[in-house]
XYZ file of C-alpha atoms in Angstrom:
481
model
C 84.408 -20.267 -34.006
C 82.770 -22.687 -36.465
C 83.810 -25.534 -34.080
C 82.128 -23.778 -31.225
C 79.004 -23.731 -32.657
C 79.082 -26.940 -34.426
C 79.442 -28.583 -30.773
C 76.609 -26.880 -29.225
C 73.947 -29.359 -29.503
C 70.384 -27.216 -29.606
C 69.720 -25.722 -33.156
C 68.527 -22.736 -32.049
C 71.561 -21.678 -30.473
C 73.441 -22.987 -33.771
C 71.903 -20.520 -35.631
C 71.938 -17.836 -33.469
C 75.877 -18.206 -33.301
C 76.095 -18.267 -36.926
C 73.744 -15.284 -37.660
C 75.673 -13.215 -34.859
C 79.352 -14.265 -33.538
C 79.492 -12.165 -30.738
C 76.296 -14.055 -28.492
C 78.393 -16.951 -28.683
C 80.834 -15.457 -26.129
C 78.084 -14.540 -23.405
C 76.878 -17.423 -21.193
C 73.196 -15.382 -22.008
C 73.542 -16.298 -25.691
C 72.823 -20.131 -25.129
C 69.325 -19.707 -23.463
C 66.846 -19.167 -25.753
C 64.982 -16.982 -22.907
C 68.186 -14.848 -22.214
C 67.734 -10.736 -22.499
C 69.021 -9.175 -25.894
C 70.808 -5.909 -25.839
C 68.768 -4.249 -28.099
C 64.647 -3.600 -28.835
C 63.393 -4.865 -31.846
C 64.154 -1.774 -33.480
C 67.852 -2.374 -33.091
C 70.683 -1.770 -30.534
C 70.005 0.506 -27.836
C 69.683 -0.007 -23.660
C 69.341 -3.212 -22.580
C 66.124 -4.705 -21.212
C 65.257 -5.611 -17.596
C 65.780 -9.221 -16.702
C 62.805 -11.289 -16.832
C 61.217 -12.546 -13.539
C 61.265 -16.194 -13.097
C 58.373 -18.154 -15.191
C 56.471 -20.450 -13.710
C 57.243 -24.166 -15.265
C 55.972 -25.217 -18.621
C 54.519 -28.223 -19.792
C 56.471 -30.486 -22.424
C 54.284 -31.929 -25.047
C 55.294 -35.339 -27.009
C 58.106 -33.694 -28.843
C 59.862 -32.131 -25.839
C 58.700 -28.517 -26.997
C 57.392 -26.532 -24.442
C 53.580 -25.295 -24.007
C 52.219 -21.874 -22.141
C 51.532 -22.602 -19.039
C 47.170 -23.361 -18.083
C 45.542 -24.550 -15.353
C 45.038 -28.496 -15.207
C 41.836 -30.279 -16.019
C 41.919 -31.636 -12.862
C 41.607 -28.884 -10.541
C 38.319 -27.869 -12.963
C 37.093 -31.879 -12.029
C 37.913 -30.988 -8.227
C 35.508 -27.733 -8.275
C 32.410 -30.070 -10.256
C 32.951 -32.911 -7.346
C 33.071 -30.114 -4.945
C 30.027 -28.432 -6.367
C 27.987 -32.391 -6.709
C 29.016 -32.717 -2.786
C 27.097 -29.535 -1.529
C 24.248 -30.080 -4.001
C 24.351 -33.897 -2.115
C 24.324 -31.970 1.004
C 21.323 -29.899 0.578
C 19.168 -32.886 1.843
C 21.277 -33.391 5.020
C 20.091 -30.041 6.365
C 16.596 -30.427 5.688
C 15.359 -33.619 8.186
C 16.307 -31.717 11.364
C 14.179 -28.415 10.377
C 10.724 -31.070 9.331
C 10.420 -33.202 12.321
C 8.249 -30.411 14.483
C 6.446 -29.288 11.280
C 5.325 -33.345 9.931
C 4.515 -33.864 13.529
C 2.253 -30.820 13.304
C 0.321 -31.809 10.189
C 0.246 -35.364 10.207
C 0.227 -36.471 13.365
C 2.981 -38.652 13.189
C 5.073 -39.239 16.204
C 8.599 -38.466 16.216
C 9.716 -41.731 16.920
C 8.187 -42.612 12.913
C 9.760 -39.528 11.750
C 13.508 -40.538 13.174
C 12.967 -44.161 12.105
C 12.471 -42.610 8.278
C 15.895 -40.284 8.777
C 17.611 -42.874 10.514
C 16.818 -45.757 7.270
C 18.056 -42.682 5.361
C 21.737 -42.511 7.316
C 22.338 -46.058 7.262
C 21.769 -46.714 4.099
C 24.236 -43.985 3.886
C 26.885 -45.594 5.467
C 26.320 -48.897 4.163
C 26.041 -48.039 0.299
C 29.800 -46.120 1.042
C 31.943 -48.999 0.950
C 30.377 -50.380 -2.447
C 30.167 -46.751 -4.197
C 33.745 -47.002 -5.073
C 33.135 -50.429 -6.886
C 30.459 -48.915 -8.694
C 32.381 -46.406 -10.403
C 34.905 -49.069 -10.953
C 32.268 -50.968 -12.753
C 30.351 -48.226 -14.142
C 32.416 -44.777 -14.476
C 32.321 -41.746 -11.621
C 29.496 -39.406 -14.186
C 27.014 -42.237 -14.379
C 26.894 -43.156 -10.721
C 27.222 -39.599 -9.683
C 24.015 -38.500 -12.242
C 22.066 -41.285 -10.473
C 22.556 -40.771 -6.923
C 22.068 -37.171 -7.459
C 18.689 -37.915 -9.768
C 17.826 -40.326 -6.407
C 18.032 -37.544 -4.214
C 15.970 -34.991 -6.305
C 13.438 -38.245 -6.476
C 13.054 -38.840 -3.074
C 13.103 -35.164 -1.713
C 10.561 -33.984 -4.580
C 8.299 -37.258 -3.987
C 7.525 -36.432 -0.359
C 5.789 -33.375 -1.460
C 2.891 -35.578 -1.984
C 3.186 -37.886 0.950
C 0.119 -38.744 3.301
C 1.223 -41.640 5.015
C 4.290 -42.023 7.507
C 5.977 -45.414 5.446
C 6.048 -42.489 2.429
C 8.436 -41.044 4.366
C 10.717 -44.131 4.918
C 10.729 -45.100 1.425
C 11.194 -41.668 0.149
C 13.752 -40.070 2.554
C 14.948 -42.873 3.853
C 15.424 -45.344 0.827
C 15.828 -43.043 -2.033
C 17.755 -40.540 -0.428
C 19.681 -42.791 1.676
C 20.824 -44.792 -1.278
C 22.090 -41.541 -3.253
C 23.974 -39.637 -0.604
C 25.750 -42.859 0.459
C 26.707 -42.729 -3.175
C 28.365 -39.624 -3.249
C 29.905 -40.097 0.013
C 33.519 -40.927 1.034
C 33.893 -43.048 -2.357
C 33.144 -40.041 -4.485
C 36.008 -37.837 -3.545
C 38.593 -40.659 -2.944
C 37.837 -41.673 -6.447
C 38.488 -38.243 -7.920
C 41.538 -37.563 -5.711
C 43.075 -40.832 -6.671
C 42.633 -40.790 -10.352
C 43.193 -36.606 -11.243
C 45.700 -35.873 -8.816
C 49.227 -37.159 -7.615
C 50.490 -34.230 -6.245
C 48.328 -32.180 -3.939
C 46.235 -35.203 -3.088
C 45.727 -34.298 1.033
C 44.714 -30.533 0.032
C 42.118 -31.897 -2.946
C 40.539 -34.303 0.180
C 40.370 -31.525 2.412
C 38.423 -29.408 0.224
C 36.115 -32.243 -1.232
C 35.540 -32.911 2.860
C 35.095 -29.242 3.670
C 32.295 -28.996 0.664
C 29.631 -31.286 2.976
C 30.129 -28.116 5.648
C 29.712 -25.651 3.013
C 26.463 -27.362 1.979
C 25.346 -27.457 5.646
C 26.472 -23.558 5.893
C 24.525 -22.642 2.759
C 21.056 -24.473 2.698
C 20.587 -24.988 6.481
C 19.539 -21.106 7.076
C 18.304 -20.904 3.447
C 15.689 -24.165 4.194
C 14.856 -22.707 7.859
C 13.604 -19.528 6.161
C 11.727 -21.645 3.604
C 10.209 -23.784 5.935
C 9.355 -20.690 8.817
C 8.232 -18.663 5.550
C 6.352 -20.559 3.386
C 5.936 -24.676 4.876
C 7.917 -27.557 4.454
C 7.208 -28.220 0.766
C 9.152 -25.514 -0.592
C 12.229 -26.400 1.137
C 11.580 -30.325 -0.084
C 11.425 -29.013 -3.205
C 14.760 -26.510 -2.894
C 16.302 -29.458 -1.971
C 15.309 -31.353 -5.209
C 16.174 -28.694 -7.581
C 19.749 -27.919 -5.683
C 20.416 -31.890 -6.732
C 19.003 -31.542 -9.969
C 20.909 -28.484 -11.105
C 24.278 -29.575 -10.486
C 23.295 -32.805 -12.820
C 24.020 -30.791 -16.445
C 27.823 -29.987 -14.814
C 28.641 -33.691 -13.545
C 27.373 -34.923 -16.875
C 29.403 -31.999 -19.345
C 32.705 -31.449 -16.711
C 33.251 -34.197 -14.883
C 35.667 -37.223 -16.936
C 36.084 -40.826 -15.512
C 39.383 -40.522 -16.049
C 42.308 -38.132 -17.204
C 43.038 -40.724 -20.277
C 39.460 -40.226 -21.118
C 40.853 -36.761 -22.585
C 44.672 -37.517 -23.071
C 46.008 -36.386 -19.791
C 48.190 -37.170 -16.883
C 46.883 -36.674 -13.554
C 47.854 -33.577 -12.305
C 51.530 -34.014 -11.073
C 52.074 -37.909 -12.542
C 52.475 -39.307 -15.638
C 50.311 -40.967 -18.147
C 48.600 -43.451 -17.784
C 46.064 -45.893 -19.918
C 42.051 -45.743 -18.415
C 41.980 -49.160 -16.806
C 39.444 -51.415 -18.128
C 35.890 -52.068 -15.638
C 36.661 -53.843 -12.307
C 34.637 -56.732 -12.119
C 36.130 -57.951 -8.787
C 35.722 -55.031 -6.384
C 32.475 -55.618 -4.455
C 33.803 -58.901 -3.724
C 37.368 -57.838 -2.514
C 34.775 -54.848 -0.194
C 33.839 -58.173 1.415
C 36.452 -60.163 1.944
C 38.494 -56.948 3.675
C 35.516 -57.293 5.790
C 36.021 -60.413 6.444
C 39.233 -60.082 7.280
C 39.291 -56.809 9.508
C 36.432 -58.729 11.396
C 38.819 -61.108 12.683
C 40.767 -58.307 14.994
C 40.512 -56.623 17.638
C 41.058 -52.802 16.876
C 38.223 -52.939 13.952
C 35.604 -53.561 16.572
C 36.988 -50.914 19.103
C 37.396 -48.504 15.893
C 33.952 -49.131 14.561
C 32.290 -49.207 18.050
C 33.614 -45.789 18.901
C 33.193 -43.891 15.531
C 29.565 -45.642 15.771
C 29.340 -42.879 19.156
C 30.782 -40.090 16.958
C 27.862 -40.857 14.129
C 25.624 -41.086 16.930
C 26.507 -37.954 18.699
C 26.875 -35.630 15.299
C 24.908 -36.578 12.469
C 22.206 -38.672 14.599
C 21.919 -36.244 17.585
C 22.798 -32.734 17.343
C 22.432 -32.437 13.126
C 18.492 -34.434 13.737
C 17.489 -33.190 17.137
C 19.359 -30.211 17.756
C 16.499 -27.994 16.100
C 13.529 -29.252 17.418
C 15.047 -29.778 20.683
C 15.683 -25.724 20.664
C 12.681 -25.131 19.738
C 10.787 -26.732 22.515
C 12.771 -24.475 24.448
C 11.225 -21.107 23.064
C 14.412 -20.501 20.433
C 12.964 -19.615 17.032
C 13.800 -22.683 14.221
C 15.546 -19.985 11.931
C 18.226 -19.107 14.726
C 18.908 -22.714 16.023
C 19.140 -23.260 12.199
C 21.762 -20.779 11.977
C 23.114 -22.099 15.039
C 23.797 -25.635 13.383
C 25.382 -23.525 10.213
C 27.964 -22.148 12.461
C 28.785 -25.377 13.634
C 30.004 -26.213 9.428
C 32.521 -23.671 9.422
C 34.015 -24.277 12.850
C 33.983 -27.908 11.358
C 36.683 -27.578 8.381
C 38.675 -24.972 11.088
C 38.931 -28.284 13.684
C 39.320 -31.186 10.984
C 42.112 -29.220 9.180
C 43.989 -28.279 12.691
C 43.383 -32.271 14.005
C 45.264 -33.997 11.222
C 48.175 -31.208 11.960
C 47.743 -32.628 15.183
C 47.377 -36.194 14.415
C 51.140 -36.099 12.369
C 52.588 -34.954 15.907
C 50.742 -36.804 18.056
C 49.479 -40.369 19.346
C 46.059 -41.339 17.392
C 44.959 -42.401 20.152
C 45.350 -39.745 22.520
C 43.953 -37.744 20.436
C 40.592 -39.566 19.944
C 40.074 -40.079 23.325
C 40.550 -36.391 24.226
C 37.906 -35.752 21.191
C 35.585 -38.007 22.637
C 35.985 -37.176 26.119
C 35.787 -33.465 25.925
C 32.559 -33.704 23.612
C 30.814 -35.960 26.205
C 31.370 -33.188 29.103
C 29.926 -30.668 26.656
C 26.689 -32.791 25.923
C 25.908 -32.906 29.297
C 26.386 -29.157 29.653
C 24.036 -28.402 26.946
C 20.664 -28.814 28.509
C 21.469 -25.779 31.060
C 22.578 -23.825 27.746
C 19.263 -24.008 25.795
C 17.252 -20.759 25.933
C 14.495 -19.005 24.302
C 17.445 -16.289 22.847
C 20.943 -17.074 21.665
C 23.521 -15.906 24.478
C 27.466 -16.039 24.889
C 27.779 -19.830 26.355
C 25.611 -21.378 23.975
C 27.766 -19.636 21.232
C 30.937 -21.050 23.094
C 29.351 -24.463 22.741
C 28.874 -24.456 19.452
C 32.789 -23.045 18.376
C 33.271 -25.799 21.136
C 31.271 -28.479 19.295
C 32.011 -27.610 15.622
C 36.107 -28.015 16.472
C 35.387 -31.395 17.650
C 32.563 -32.459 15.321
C 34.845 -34.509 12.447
C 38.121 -34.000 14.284
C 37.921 -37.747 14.957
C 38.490 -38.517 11.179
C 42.455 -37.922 11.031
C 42.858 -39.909 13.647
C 40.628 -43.011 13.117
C 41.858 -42.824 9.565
C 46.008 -42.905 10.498
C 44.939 -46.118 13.186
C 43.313 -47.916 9.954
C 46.351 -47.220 8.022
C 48.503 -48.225 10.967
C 46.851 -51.830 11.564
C 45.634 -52.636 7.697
C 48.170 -51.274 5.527
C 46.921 -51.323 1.946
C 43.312 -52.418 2.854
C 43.230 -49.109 4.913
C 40.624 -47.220 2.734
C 38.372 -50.062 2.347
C 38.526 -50.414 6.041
C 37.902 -47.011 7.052
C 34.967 -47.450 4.471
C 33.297 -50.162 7.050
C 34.469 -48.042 10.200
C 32.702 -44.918 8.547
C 29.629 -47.247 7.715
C 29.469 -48.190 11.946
C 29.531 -44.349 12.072
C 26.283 -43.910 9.623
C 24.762 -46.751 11.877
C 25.018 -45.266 15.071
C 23.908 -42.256 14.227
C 20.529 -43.968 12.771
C 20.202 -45.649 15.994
C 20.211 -42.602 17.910
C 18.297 -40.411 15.612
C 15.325 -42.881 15.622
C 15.734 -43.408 19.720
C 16.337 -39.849 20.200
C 12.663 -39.287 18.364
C 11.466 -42.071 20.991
C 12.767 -40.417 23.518
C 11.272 -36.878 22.992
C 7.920 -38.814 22.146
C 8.188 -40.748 25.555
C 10.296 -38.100 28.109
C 8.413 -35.086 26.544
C 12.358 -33.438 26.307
C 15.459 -34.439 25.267
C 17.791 -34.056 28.343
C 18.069 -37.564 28.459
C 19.423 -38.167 25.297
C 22.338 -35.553 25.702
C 22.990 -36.997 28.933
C 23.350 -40.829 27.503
C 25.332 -39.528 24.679
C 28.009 -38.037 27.210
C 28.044 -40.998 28.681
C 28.697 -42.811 25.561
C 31.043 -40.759 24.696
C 32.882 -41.237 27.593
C 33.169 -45.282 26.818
C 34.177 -43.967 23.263
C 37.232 -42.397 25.110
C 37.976 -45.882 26.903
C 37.808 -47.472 23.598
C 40.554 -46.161 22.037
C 42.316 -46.286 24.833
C 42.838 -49.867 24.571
C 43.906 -50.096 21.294
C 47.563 -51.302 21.286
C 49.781 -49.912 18.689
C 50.622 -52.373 16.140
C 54.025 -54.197 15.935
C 55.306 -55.883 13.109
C 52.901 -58.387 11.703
C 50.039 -58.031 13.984
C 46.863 -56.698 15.328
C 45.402 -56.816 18.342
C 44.074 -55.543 21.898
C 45.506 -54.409 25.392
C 45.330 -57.172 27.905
């Protein structure tokens, strides 16, 4: 007996054995967690096996800790939080254009030239927001482009003169959003989380639709209630609130408070990347030189344009010249957000079954037919095919991201994320371009039902664009004959 428990290695069990004999014959006796016979009273029935814990983590000296819910997931909810704060803005320029045209005078043409500054900048500070945090760390960037936003939104109270407008919506705000755009949550996924990393982007993708779903009915009250100043300044405080969180939650990194990211191991804060801006460039560079980069960024330039610079800028007013009251095509536009996260989620299901390419030009070719539907569909009152249209719409409104995402990855390899960073910039572009032209066009036409008919047709090129994108053999890049 003595050699018995002098072989058993854990110290635990050594003592155990010596203190009682008889554990030492039951396999039970050599888990520390194993049911005892008796209460702590003494013998008497045994106890009920225990269910099944969930794992525990190991600290430096291989004992084991209760299990508590990782940092991480607490960083995920303050980036997810920052995001729809971010977002508030994006539902506001729709729901002003009819009411600055009103009291200023200013044609709508100026007005989408100020919203479409606003979106490109967007897209174009996206591809250098992840060197800034390199440079600079994720809180400080994050506190300015979310003190930029509250700027420019509470700044136009006190606008009289239409190149106001540009500088504060479309400079300003621009510049901040594009800040906390794709770079924001690919930073945060990438350095808190190993494991889980496609749900975490999901739900930092999904919190731009919740901000859309929350604020866009909220602002068209505001504005119907009480004038576009009080919703210009909801929008400021919304930014401004969630600054106190980013600045007391949010950490750079997990080394910045001794952790590993959730499901890795750790690993040392890397020092500030001086290199990164320059690397955004030379991927440019680089992509430039092939063939699918222009077909990818030409066609999710139509998707920008027919989402974020059509139906997100115009959509309103354009109801409202046709008798609908701002508040319900507001709440129209909301319903569009949560039909969005339902159609992203289900497309990159599809897009692991399926050809990326198939796939986008079925997007693209189904939302052109329903563009040039919608001009029958407006009405004064909200009826049964215009809801269809927008379930319709919202399933295809970011369902293009899976797939242009997987053909990035499938033609650039490693500089994938840096190139989808340019593609989504051509995306921020072309809906600028069509949310200043659409502004022209009301100003000119007196209606929009040409611009929903020239965005089906554009989407309809969008669908021949991908078409012609061959897949990518070994070692190269390039274009259907």
């Amino acid at each position: 007996m003595l050699c018995d428990v002098n072989e058993t290695t854990d110290p635990r069990v050594r003592s155990a054995g010596a203190a009682r004999p008889e554990l030492s014959k039951s396999p039970q006796a050599r888990s520390p967690h194993a049911p005892q016979p008796g209460g702590p009273g003494g013998p008497g029935k045994p106890r009920e096996p225990r269910e099944p814990r969930e794992p525990r983590e190991r600290d430096g000296g291989g004992r084991r800790r209760m299990f508590r819910i990782h940092r991480a997931w607490f960083v995920a909810a303050v980036a997810f939080v920052t995001i729809i704060g971010g977002a508030a803005f994006n539902s506001l320029p729709g729901l002003l254009i009819d009411p600055l045209h009103e009291e200023f005078d200013w044609s709508r043409g100026e007005i989408g030239f100020a919203v479409s500054i606003d979106m490109a900048l967007y897209g174009l500070t996206a591809p250098f927001a992840a060197a800034l945090m390199d440079r600079f760390g994720i809180r400080k960037v994050v506190v300015t482009a979310l003190s930029l936003v509250a700027a420019g939104a509470l700044l136009s109270v006190w606008m009289t003169a239409s190149w106001q407008l540009m500088l504060y919506w479309g400079l300003l705000v621009g510049l901040g959003t594009g800040s906390m755009a794709l770079a924001f949550s690919a930073t945060v996924t990438n350095r808190w989380f190993v494991a889980r990393r496609g749900l975490v982007t999901g739900i930092l993708t999904a919190a731009g639709a919740s901000g859309q779903l929350v604020f866009l009915p909220l602002c068209a009250w505001i504005v119907d209630e009480h004038g576009w100043r009080p919703a210009s300044v909801t929008v400021a405080l919304a930014a401004l609130v969630v600054v106190p969180f980013v600045w007391l939650l949010l950490r750079d990194h997990p080394a910045d408070v001794g952790l590993a990211p959730y499901g890795g191991e750790f690993t040392p804060k890397p020092p500030p990347t001086r290199g990164a801006a320059r690397r955004t460039l030379r991927v440019l560079a680089d992509a430039a030189r092939t063939g699918p980069f222009w077909l990818l960024a030409g066609s999710f330039a139509i998707c920008g344009a027919s989402t974020n610079g059509l139906i997100r800028t115009h959509f309103v007013p354009s109801a409202h010249d046709h008798g609908m009251q701002i508040t319900a095509a507001a709440s129209l536009l909301a319903v569009i957000g949560i039909f969005d996260v339902i159609g992203t989620i289900a497309s990159g299901w599809l897009t692991d079954r399926f050809e990326s390419r198939r796939l986008l030009a079925v997007y693209y070719g189904l939302r052109g037919i329903s563009l040039l539907f919608l001009p029958m569909l407006l009405a004064p009152t909200v009826h049964p095919p215009m809801v269809f249209f927008i379930i319709f719409y919202g399933l295809d409104w970011v369902a293009t991201v899976p797939p242009t995402l997987a053909l990035c990855r499938e033609h650039y390899g490693e500089d994938s994320a840096i190139v989808f960073g340019w593609v989504l910039a051509s995306h921020q572009v072309g809906a600028a371009v069509v949310a200043f032209l659409g502004g022209v066009a009301r100003d000119v036409f007196g209606n929009y039902d040409v611009v929903w008919y020239a965005s089906g047709a554009l989407c309809a090129a969008a669908a021949l664009m991908v078409l012609v994108i061959r897949r990518r053999g070994v070692g190269e890049a390039e274009l259907v004959a």
